Coordinates of C-alpha atoms in Angstrom, one line a residue:
Chain V
X1 CA 138.4 127.5 124.1
X2 CA 140.5 128.7 121.5
X3 CA 139.6 129.2 117.8
X4 CA 136.3 130.2 116.4
X5 CA 134.1 129.4 113.1
X6 CA 134.3 133.0 111.7
X7 CA 136.6 133.5 108.8
X8 CA 139.8 135.2 110.2
X9 CA 139.9 138.5 107.7
X10 CA 136.1 138.9 108.7
X11 CA 136.8 138.4 112.3
X12 CA 139.6 140.8 112.3
X13 CA 137.2 143.5 110.4
X14 CA 134.5 142.9 112.9
X15 CA 136.4 143.2 115.6
X16 CA 138.1 146.3 114.4
X17 CA 135.0 147.8 113.7
X18 CA 133.6 146.9 117.4
X19 CA 136.7 148.1 118.9
X20 CA 136.5 151.4 117.1
X21 CA 133.0 151.7 118.2
X22 CA 133.6 150.6 121.7
X23 CA 136.7 153.0 122.3
X24 CA 134.5 155.9 121.0
X25 CA 131.6 155.3 123.1
X26 CA 133.9 154.7 126.2
X27 CA 136.4 157.8 125.7
X28 CA 134.1 160.1 123.8
X29 CA 136.2 160.5 120.9
X30 CA 136.7 157.9 118.0
X31 CA 140.2 156.2 118.1
X32 CA 141.9 157.0 115.1
X33 CA 142.0 154.3 112.4
X34 CA 145.6 153.4 112.9
X35 CA 145.5 153.6 116.6
X36 CA 142.4 151.4 116.8
X37 CA 144.2 148.8 114.4
X38 CA 147.3 149.1 116.5
X39 CA 145.4 148.6 119.8
X40 CA 143.4 145.8 118.6
X41 CA 146.5 144.0 117.4
X42 CA 148.3 144.5 120.5
X43 CA 145.4 143.1 122.5
X44 CA 144.8 140.2 120.2
X45 CA 148.5 139.3 120.4
X46 CA 148.5 139.3 124.3
X47 CA 145.0 137.5 124.1
X48 CA 146.2 134.7 121.9
X49 CA 149.0 134.0 124.2
X50 CA 146.8 133.8 127.3
X51 CA 144.4 131.7 125.4
X52 CA 147.3 129.2 124.4
X53 CA 148.6 128.9 128.2
X54 CA 145.0 128.4 129.2
X55 CA 144.1 125.7 126.7
X56 CA 147.4 123.9 128.0
X57 CA 147.0 124.4 132.0
X58 CA 143.3 125.1 133.0
X59 CA 140.9 121.9 133.6
X60 CA 137.2 122.3 133.5
X61 CA 136.9 122.6 137.2
X62 CA 140.1 125.0 137.8
X63 CA 138.8 128.1 139.7
X64 CA 140.7 131.2 140.7
X65 CA 141.9 131.1 144.3
X66 CA 142.3 134.1 146.5
X67 CA 145.9 134.9 145.7
X68 CA 147.1 136.0 149.0
X69 CA 146.0 132.6 150.3
X70 CA 147.9 130.9 147.6
X71 CA 151.1 132.8 148.5
X72 CA 150.9 131.7 152.0
X73 CA 150.0 128.1 151.2
X74 CA 153.3 127.8 149.1
X75 CA 155.3 129.0 151.9
X76 CA 154.0 125.8 154.0
X77 CA 154.5 123.7 150.6
X78 CA 158.1 124.5 150.4
X79 CA 158.9 123.4 154.1
X80 CA 160.3 119.9 154.5
X81 CA 157.7 118.5 156.5
X82 CA 155.0 120.9 155.6
X83 CA 151.5 119.6 154.2
X84 CA 150.8 119.8 150.7
X85 CA 147.7 121.2 149.6
Chain E
X1 CA 178.2 163.6 133.1
X2 CA 175.5 165.8 134.3
X3 CA 176.8 168.4 136.8
X4 CA 175.3 168.0 140.3
X5 CA 175.0 170.0 143.2
X6 CA 176.9 168.6 146.4
X7 CA 175.3 165.4 147.5
X8 CA 173.4 166.0 150.7
X9 CA 173.8 162.4 151.8
X10 CA 177.1 160.7 151.9
X11 CA 176.4 157.5 153.6
X12 CA 173.7 154.6 153.5
X13 CA 170.6 155.0 155.4
X14 CA 171.6 152.5 158.2
X15 CA 175.0 154.2 158.3
X16 CA 173.4 157.7 158.5
X17 CA 170.8 156.4 161.1
X18 CA 173.9 155.4 163.4
X19 CA 175.4 158.9 163.1
X20 CA 172.2 160.5 164.1
X21 CA 171.9 158.0 166.9
X22 CA 175.4 158.9 168.2
X23 CA 174.9 162.6 167.8
X24 CA 177.3 163.2 165.1
X25 CA 174.7 165.2 163.4
X26 CA 171.2 166.5 164.1
X27 CA 168.3 165.8 162.2
X28 CA 167.4 169.4 161.3
X29 CA 170.9 169.9 160.0
X30 CA 170.6 166.9 157.9
X31 CA 167.1 167.8 156.8
X32 CA 168.2 171.2 155.8
X33 CA 171.1 169.8 153.7
X34 CA 168.7 167.6 152.0
X35 CA 166.1 170.3 151.3
X36 CA 168.9 172.7 150.1
X37 CA 169.9 170.1 147.8
X38 CA 166.6 169.3 146.3
X39 CA 165.7 173.2 145.9
X40 CA 169.1 173.5 143.9
X41 CA 168.9 170.3 142.0
X42 CA 168.6 170.0 138.3
X43 CA 167.2 166.8 138.1
X44 CA 163.6 165.7 137.9
X45 CA 163.2 164.3 141.3
X46 CA 161.0 166.2 143.6
X47 CA 157.8 167.5 142.4
X48 CA 156.8 169.1 145.7
X49 CA 158.6 169.7 148.9
X50 CA 157.3 169.8 152.1
X51 CA 159.9 171.8 153.7
X52 CA 158.0 173.3 156.6
X53 CA 156.5 170.1 157.9
X54 CA 160.0 168.3 157.4
X55 CA 161.8 170.9 159.4
X56 CA 159.1 170.6 162.2
X57 CA 159.4 166.8 162.2
X58 CA 163.3 167.2 162.5
X59 CA 163.2 169.5 165.3
X60 CA 160.8 167.0 167.1
X61 CA 163.3 164.5 166.5
X62 CA 166.1 166.3 167.9
X63 CA 164.2 167.4 170.8
X64 CA 163.3 163.9 171.6
X65 CA 166.9 163.0 171.5
X66 CA 167.8 165.8 173.7
X67 CA 165.3 164.6 176.4
X68 CA 166.8 161.2 176.0
X69 CA 163.6 159.5 174.6
X70 CA 164.5 156.6 172.4
X71 CA 164.1 157.2 168.7
X72 CA 162.8 154.8 166.1
X73 CA 164.7 153.0 163.6
X74 CA 164.4 155.5 161.1
X75 CA 164.9 158.4 163.6
X76 CA 165.9 161.5 161.5
X77 CA 166.2 159.8 158.4
X78 CA 165.2 162.0 155.2
X79 CA 162.8 160.1 152.9
X80 CA 160.8 161.0 150.0
X81 CA 157.7 159.3 148.4
X82 CA 156.5 158.9 145.0
X83 CA 153.5 161.3 144.4
X84 CA 150.9 158.5 144.6
X85 CA 151.1 157.9 148.4
X86 CA 148.4 159.8 150.0
X87 CA 148.7 162.1 153.1
X88 CA 145.8 163.6 154.7
X89 CA 145.2 167.0 153.7
X90 CA 148.3 167.3 151.1
X91 CA 148.2 167.2 147.5
X92 CA 148.6 163.9 145.8
X93 CA 148.6 164.1 141.9
X94 CA 149.8 160.8 140.7
X95 CA 151.8 162.5 137.9
X96 CA 148.5 163.4 136.2
X97 CA 146.3 166.5 135.0
X98 CA 143.2 164.6 136.1
X99 CA 144.3 164.4 139.7
X100 CA 145.7 168.1 139.6
X101 CA 144.6 169.5 142.8
X102 CA 143.6 166.1 144.6
X103 CA 143.8 166.3 148.4
X104 CA 143.0 162.8 150.1
X105 CA 141.3 162.8 153.5
X106 CA 143.4 159.9 154.7
X107 CA 147.3 158.9 155.0
X108 CA 148.8 155.8 153.7
X109 CA 149.5 153.3 156.2
X110 CA 153.1 152.9 155.0
X111 CA 153.4 156.8 155.4
X112 CA 152.2 156.6 159.0
X113 CA 154.6 154.0 160.0
X114 CA 157.6 155.3 158.5
X115 CA 156.5 158.7 160.4
X116 CA 156.1 156.6 163.5
X117 CA 159.7 155.1 163.0
X118 CA 161.0 158.6 163.0
X119 CA 161.5 159.2 159.3
X120 CA 161.5 162.9 158.0
X121 CA 159.5 162.9 154.6
X122 CA 160.7 165.8 152.5
X123 CA 157.9 165.6 149.7
X124 CA 156.5 164.2 146.7
X125 CA 158.5 162.6 143.7
X126 CA 158.1 162.7 139.9
X127 CA 156.4 159.8 138.4
X128 CA 155.0 158.5 135.2
X129 CA 151.5 159.5 134.8
X130 CA 149.1 157.1 136.8
X131 CA 152.5 154.8 137.2
X132 CA 152.0 153.8 133.5
X133 CA 155.5 153.9 132.1
X134 CA 158.5 151.9 132.3
X135 CA 160.6 154.7 131.0
X136 CA 159.8 157.6 133.4
X137 CA 158.3 159.6 130.9
X138 CA 155.4 162.1 131.9
X139 CA 153.6 164.3 129.2
X140 CA 152.6 166.7 131.8
X141 CA 155.6 167.0 134.0
X142 CA 158.4 166.1 131.4
X143 CA 161.0 163.4 131.2
X144 CA 162.7 161.7 134.2
X145 CA 166.3 162.4 133.7
X146 CA 168.9 160.0 134.4
X147 CA 171.5 161.7 137.2
X148 CA 174.2 159.7 135.4
X149 CA 173.2 161.4 131.8
X150 CA 170.4 163.8 131.5
X151 CA 170.1 162.5 127.8
X152 CA 168.9 159.0 129.4
X153 CA 165.7 157.9 131.1
X154 CA 165.5 157.2 134.7
X155 CA 163.3 154.2 134.1
X156 CA 159.9 154.4 135.7
X157 CA 157.3 154.5 136.8
X158 CA 158.9 155.3 140.1
X159 CA 161.2 157.8 138.2
X160 CA 161.9 160.5 140.8
X161 CA 162.7 157.9 143.5
X162 CA 165.4 156.5 141.4
X163 CA 166.8 160.1 140.9
X164 CA 166.7 161.2 144.4
X165 CA 168.6 158.2 145.6
X166 CA 171.1 158.3 143.0
X167 CA 171.7 162.0 143.5
X168 CA 171.9 161.4 147.1
X169 CA 169.2 163.9 148.0
X170 CA 167.3 161.5 150.4
X171 CA 168.3 158.3 152.3
X172 CA 165.3 156.2 151.0
X173 CA 162.2 156.7 148.5
X174 CA 158.9 154.9 148.6
X175 CA 157.8 153.7 145.2
X176 CA 155.5 151.2 143.7
X177 CA 156.0 148.1 141.5
X178 CA 153.0 147.0 139.3
X179 CA 155.2 145.7 136.5
X180 CA 158.6 146.7 137.5
X181 CA 158.2 150.3 138.6
X182 CA 160.6 150.0 141.4
X183 CA 163.1 147.8 140.0
X184 CA 163.6 149.4 136.5
X185 CA 164.6 152.7 137.9
X186 CA 166.6 151.1 140.5
X187 CA 168.6 149.6 137.8
X188 CA 168.5 152.4 135.5
X189 CA 169.8 155.0 138.3
X190 CA 172.4 152.5 139.8
X191 CA 170.6 151.9 143.3
X192 CA 168.9 149.1 145.1
X193 CA 165.1 148.4 145.1
X194 CA 163.0 146.0 146.7
X195 CA 159.6 144.6 145.5
X196 CA 158.3 142.8 148.5
X197 CA 155.8 139.7 148.0
X198 CA 152.3 140.6 146.5
X199 CA 149.9 141.7 149.5
X200 CA 152.9 141.6 152.2
X201 CA 152.9 145.5 152.4
X202 CA 149.6 147.6 153.0
X203 CA 148.3 149.4 150.1
X204 CA 146.0 151.5 152.0
X205 CA 146.3 155.1 150.9
X206 CA 148.2 154.4 147.8
X207 CA 146.8 155.0 144.3
X208 CA 145.5 151.8 142.8
X209 CA 146.7 150.9 139.1
X210 CA 146.0 147.0 139.1
X211 CA 145.3 145.9 142.6
X212 CA 146.1 142.3 141.9
X213 CA 149.5 143.3 140.8
X214 CA 150.1 146.6 142.9
X215 CA 153.0 146.5 145.4
X216 CA 154.7 149.0 147.7
X217 CA 158.3 149.0 147.5
X218 CA 161.6 151.0 148.2
X219 CA 164.8 152.4 146.5
X220 CA 167.5 153.1 148.7
X221 CA 171.6 152.7 148.5
X222 CA 171.8 149.2 150.0
X223 CA 170.0 146.0 150.6
X224 CA 170.4 146.6 154.2
X225 CA 168.5 150.1 154.0
X226 CA 165.6 148.3 152.3
X227 CA 165.6 145.7 155.2
X228 CA 165.3 148.3 157.6
X229 CA 162.7 150.2 155.5
X230 CA 160.4 147.0 155.0
X231 CA 160.6 146.3 158.9
X232 CA 159.4 149.8 159.6
X233 CA 156.2 149.3 157.5
X234 CA 155.7 145.6 157.9
X235 CA 152.7 144.0 159.8
X236 CA 149.0 143.4 159.1
X237 CA 146.6 146.6 158.6
X238 CA 142.9 146.5 159.1
X239 CA 142.5 149.2 156.6
X240 CA 143.9 146.7 153.8
X241 CA 141.9 143.6 153.9
X242 CA 144.1 142.0 151.2
X243 CA 147.3 142.5 153.4
X244 CA 148.6 139.1 154.2
X245 CA 151.1 140.0 156.8
X246 CA 150.3 138.4 160.3
X247 CA 152.6 140.2 162.4
X248 CA 155.5 142.9 162.1
X249 CA 158.8 141.5 161.3
X250 CA 162.7 142.3 161.5
X251 CA 164.0 141.7 158.3
X252 CA 167.5 143.3 159.1
X253 CA 168.5 140.4 161.9
X254 CA 170.5 138.0 160.4
X255 CA 171.5 139.9 157.5
X256 CA 175.1 139.5 158.4
X257 CA 175.1 135.8 158.6
X258 CA 177.9 134.9 155.9
X259 CA 176.7 132.8 152.9
X260 CA 177.6 129.4 152.9
X261 CA 176.6 125.7 151.8
X262 CA 173.1 126.0 152.4
X263 CA 172.7 128.9 150.1
X264 CA 171.9 128.7 146.8
X265 CA 170.9 130.9 143.8
X266 CA 169.5 129.6 140.6
X267 CA 170.5 131.0 137.1
X268 CA 169.0 130.4 133.8
X269 CA 170.5 129.2 130.7
X270 CA 169.6 132.3 128.8
X271 CA 169.2 131.0 125.1
X272 CA 170.8 133.2 122.3
X273 CA 167.3 134.5 121.3
X274 CA 166.4 135.5 124.9
X275 CA 166.0 139.6 124.9
X276 CA 169.2 140.3 126.6
X277 CA 172.0 142.1 125.2
X278 CA 175.6 140.8 125.4
X279 CA 176.7 143.4 127.6
X280 CA 174.3 142.6 130.1
X281 CA 174.9 138.7 129.9
X282 CA 178.4 139.5 130.6
X283 CA 177.5 141.7 133.6
X284 CA 175.1 138.9 134.9
X285 CA 177.9 136.5 134.5
X286 CA 180.2 138.6 136.5
X287 CA 177.6 138.8 139.3
X288 CA 177.3 135.1 139.5
X289 CA 181.0 135.0 139.9
X290 CA 180.9 137.3 142.8
X291 CA 178.3 135.5 144.3
X292 CA 180.2 132.1 144.3
X293 CA 182.9 134.0 145.8
X294 CA 180.7 135.2 148.4
X295 CA 179.9 131.5 149.4
X296 CA 176.8 130.7 147.3
X297 CA 176.3 127.7 145.4
X298 CA 174.9 128.0 141.9
X299 CA 172.2 125.7 140.3
X300 CA 171.6 126.1 136.4
X301 CA 167.9 126.0 135.6
X302 CA 166.0 126.3 132.4
X303 CA 164.8 129.8 131.5
X304 CA 161.3 130.5 132.6
X305 CA 158.7 131.2 130.1
X306 CA 158.9 135.0 130.7
X307 CA 157.0 135.8 127.5
X308 CA 154.0 134.0 128.6
X309 CA 154.1 135.5 131.9
X310 CA 154.7 138.8 130.7
X311 CA 151.4 138.5 128.3
X312 CA 149.4 137.4 131.6
X313 CA 150.6 140.4 133.5
X314 CA 149.9 142.7 130.7
X315 CA 146.3 141.4 130.4
X316 CA 145.6 141.7 134.2
X317 CA 146.9 145.0 134.4
X318 CA 145.1 146.2 131.4
X319 CA 141.9 145.0 132.4
X320 CA 141.9 146.2 136.1
X321 CA 143.8 149.5 135.1
X322 CA 140.9 150.0 132.3
X323 CA 138.4 149.5 135.0
X324 CA 140.0 151.9 137.5
X325 CA 140.1 154.6 135.1
X326 CA 136.8 154.1 133.2
X327 CA 135.1 157.0 134.6
X328 CA 137.8 159.4 133.4
X329 CA 138.3 157.8 130.0
X330 CA 134.7 158.6 129.4
X331 CA 134.6 162.2 129.3
X332 CA 138.1 163.3 130.3
X333 CA 140.2 161.1 127.8
X334 CA 142.0 164.4 126.4
X335 CA 143.5 165.0 129.9
X336 CA 145.7 162.0 129.6
X337 CA 149.0 161.8 127.9
X338 CA 148.9 160.0 124.5
X339 CA 150.8 157.2 125.6
X340 CA 148.8 156.6 128.8
X341 CA 145.6 157.0 127.1
X342 CA 146.6 154.3 124.4
X343 CA 147.7 151.7 127.1
X344 CA 144.7 152.2 129.1
X345 CA 142.4 152.0 126.2
X346 CA 143.9 148.7 125.0
X347 CA 143.0 147.1 128.5
X348 CA 139.3 148.1 127.4
X349 CA 139.5 145.5 124.5
X350 CA 140.6 142.4 126.7
X351 CA 137.5 140.0 127.1
X352 CA 136.4 139.5 130.6
X353 CA 136.7 135.7 130.0
X354 CA 140.5 135.9 129.4
X355 CA 141.0 138.0 132.5
X356 CA 139.3 135.4 134.3
X357 CA 141.6 132.8 132.8
X358 CA 144.5 134.5 133.8
X359 CA 143.4 134.8 137.5
X360 CA 142.7 130.9 137.3
X361 CA 146.2 130.4 136.0
X362 CA 147.9 132.5 138.7
X363 CA 148.4 129.5 141.3
X364 CA 149.3 126.8 138.7
X365 CA 151.8 129.1 137.3
X366 CA 153.3 130.2 140.3
X367 CA 153.8 126.8 141.5
X368 CA 155.3 125.6 138.2
X369 CA 157.8 128.4 138.5
X370 CA 158.7 127.6 142.1
X371 CA 159.3 124.0 141.0
X372 CA 161.1 124.5 137.8
X373 CA 163.2 127.7 138.8
X374 CA 163.7 127.5 142.5
X375 CA 164.2 123.9 143.5
X376 CA 166.3 124.0 146.4
X377 CA 167.3 127.6 145.9
X378 CA 166.5 130.9 147.6
X379 CA 166.7 133.1 144.8
X380 CA 166.6 133.1 141.0
X381 CA 168.9 135.7 139.3
X382 CA 167.6 137.5 136.4
X383 CA 168.1 140.6 134.4
X384 CA 166.0 143.7 135.3
X385 CA 166.4 145.6 132.0
X386 CA 166.9 143.7 128.6
X387 CA 169.8 146.2 127.5
X388 CA 171.7 149.3 128.5
X389 CA 169.8 152.3 129.7
X390 CA 168.1 153.9 126.6
X391 CA 168.4 157.6 125.6
X392 CA 165.2 159.4 126.0
X393 CA 164.9 160.2 122.1
X394 CA 164.9 156.4 121.6
X395 CA 162.1 156.0 123.6
X396 CA 159.7 158.5 121.9
X397 CA 160.8 158.1 118.4
X398 CA 158.8 155.9 115.8
X399 CA 155.2 155.2 115.5
X400 CA 152.7 154.5 118.2
X401 CA 153.2 150.6 117.6
X402 CA 157.0 150.8 117.9
X403 CA 156.9 153.1 121.0
X404 CA 154.6 150.3 122.6
X405 CA 157.0 147.5 121.7
X406 CA 159.9 149.4 123.2
X407 CA 157.6 149.8 126.4
X408 CA 157.1 146.1 126.4
X409 CA 160.7 145.4 125.8
X410 CA 161.6 147.3 128.9
X411 CA 159.5 145.5 131.4
X412 CA 160.1 142.1 129.9
X413 CA 161.9 140.6 132.6
X414 CA 160.2 142.2 135.4
X415 CA 156.2 142.3 134.8
X416 CA 155.8 138.4 135.0
X417 CA 157.4 138.4 138.4
X418 CA 154.5 140.9 139.6
X419 CA 151.9 138.3 137.9
X420 CA 153.5 135.4 140.1
X421 CA 153.3 137.7 143.2
X422 CA 156.9 137.2 144.0
X423 CA 159.4 139.2 145.9
X424 CA 162.4 140.6 143.9
X425 CA 165.6 142.7 144.9
X426 CA 167.1 144.7 142.2
X427 CA 171.0 145.3 142.9
X428 CA 173.3 147.6 141.0
X429 CA 176.1 145.3 139.1
X430 CA 178.1 147.7 137.0
X431 CA 178.0 150.1 134.0
X432 CA 177.5 149.5 130.4
X433 CA 179.6 151.0 127.7
X434 CA 177.3 154.1 127.4
X435 CA 178.4 154.9 131.1
X436 CA 174.8 154.0 132.5
X437 CA 174.4 151.9 135.5
X438 CA 172.8 148.5 135.5
X439 CA 172.0 145.6 137.4
X440 CA 170.3 142.3 138.0
X441 CA 167.2 141.1 140.3
X442 CA 167.1 138.3 142.8
X443 CA 163.6 136.8 142.6
X444 CA 162.6 134.7 145.8
X445 CA 160.0 132.4 146.9
X446 CA 156.8 134.0 148.6
X447 CA 157.4 135.8 151.9
X448 CA 161.4 135.2 151.4
X449 CA 162.5 138.9 151.6
X450 CA 164.9 138.2 154.7
X451 CA 166.8 135.6 152.3
X452 CA 166.9 137.8 149.5
X453 CA 168.1 140.8 151.3
X454 CA 170.9 138.8 153.2
X455 CA 172.3 137.6 149.8
X456 CA 171.9 141.0 148.5
X457 CA 173.8 142.5 151.6
X458 CA 176.5 139.9 151.1
X459 CA 176.7 140.9 147.4
X460 CA 177.3 144.3 148.5
X461 CA 179.8 143.6 150.9
X462 CA 181.8 142.4 147.9
X463 CA 181.2 145.0 145.5
X464 CA 180.8 148.8 145.4
X465 CA 178.5 149.3 142.4
X466 CA 176.0 150.7 145.1
X467 CA 178.5 153.3 146.4
X468 CA 179.0 154.9 143.2
X469 CA 177.5 158.5 142.7
X470 CA 177.1 160.5 139.5
X471 CA 179.4 163.2 140.4
X472 CA 180.8 165.6 137.7

C-alpha cells in the first residue's frame, strides 16, 4: 500500500504543483507558495501516519462497517455472557 | 483576575432546579437575573440574547407552577446554546461571515427536547468559526476571553459555552465536540463537560462539521448536571438516521451509589516524552489519589497510541469538513478567517483512499483500544490539555505552520477519542501556576455515560474545584 516508484524529491515537487493548482481551482485563488508548501507538508505527515497504521492493521478484505452498529456491538461484546462478533 | 459582574447563578443546575421546584424563586426572577448578567458581562459569552422569548418561557413556567401543573426536569432552568444549534425562524450564524443572516427552517431536536423539559434558552453563544479552532479564536467575532484571565484563551470551539458556565451566567450550555470542542473549553474554564458516545444524541438541526465525528455535548457545573441534561435529550430521533439511541434513559439515577471494589479506572503510564507538562502530570496524580480515596481501584495500562489516533481523526475531519465546505471554498474563500480557511484547504489534499482506510480502521482500533486500555475498567483517565491554558498571544504568534502545530498540540489528547467514538467526561481538577484552571477526562466504553457520570459525581463529592468561580 505505501511507497511509490517515483523519486521522493520529484514526487514532492509534483505534489506541490498539483496541490497548488488544485487549491487554486477550488478556492478561486492561488495558495501562496509558502502556504501551499505548509498545507502539503501537513497533509503528507497525516497521510503517512494513516498509511503506516493501515499497512499494519488492514487485511485485503477488511471493509468499513457502519460505526453506530460497531459501537452497539462492542457493548454486547463487553458483557460477560454476550456473544462475540 | 478579571473583574466580573455579580454571578447570576450561585448553585448547580440540579440545586437550582430544586430551589425552583420548592418555590424559593420564580423562573422569571432567575431569568431576569441571568439576562441582566449577560447584558452587563464583559466576557465573550453571548453573541445574541433572546430576551423576550426567554421571559415569555419563564412566565409560562411560573404560570404552570402556580396552576399546580408538574414541571419538567429542567423547569425554569436558564441555558444557552452554541450558535450552531438551529431554531426555526431565528438566526444561527455558526461564528461565520458566510452564514451571517442565516435563518434555519427547523429547530434542532436537542433544543426541542430541552424546551419540553422546561429549560429557558437565553440565546446563542460565541464559538470558533464553523467550530474549527481548539483555542476559541474567531477572526470575525474576536477571541474568546477566559473569565479567569482575559489574556488567556477560553479553549474551543465551544468557547462561549465555557465562558457562560464559568461566569455563572446560565446553568447549562450546549456545545459540540468533533475533536475536543466541549472538553477543551470545559478544562480551560474550570467547568464540567460531557461528550457522549458518537451517534447517541441526535444531531438533527445542528451545523455539521465532520458528521462521522460530530457530537452534541454539554457544559455545566457538575457531572450530575450533565447527567440531567443528557437524560432530557436522550432517545431515538427519526430525523437523525445515524442516532443509535433506542430509548430515552435516566442517567441520573444511581449517580449517588458509592464507589466500591467493582469500580475501576485505568491510568496510563505516561512516558517522559508524552506531550504532558510536569504540572499536569502532578495534577493527574492528585486526581488519581482522590479517586482511590473515593473507593475506586486503579489499574495501570500502557499509553494508547494517541498520536496515531489523532492523525486518523485529523484526516477524517479534514476530508469531511472539506466536503461540507466545498461550495463556499470555491468562490467565497475570502470570507473565511485565514486559520479556518487553511485548515479546510488542507482537508482537500487528503486522498480519498486514505479516508476510506481511516473508516476501515475504526472498528479495529476501537476494539484494540478497549482491550488494551479499558480491560475490566469503566474509565480511562487522560489529560484534556497537554499544558496550562495558554495566553491568547501565544496562540497567534509565529508563522502559519507554527500556529497549526499549536492547534494540533491543544487537541492531542481529545481528538483521537472522537475518532474512536467514545464518551468522555471532562472534570476540573485544580489550577496551574498561571492561575488558570485545568482538569482531566474520563473516557468510557461505548454507551457507558452512566458509569462515567457516577465516577465524576463521586469525584466531585470529594473535591471543590467545580465550585470555584472567577470572582475579583
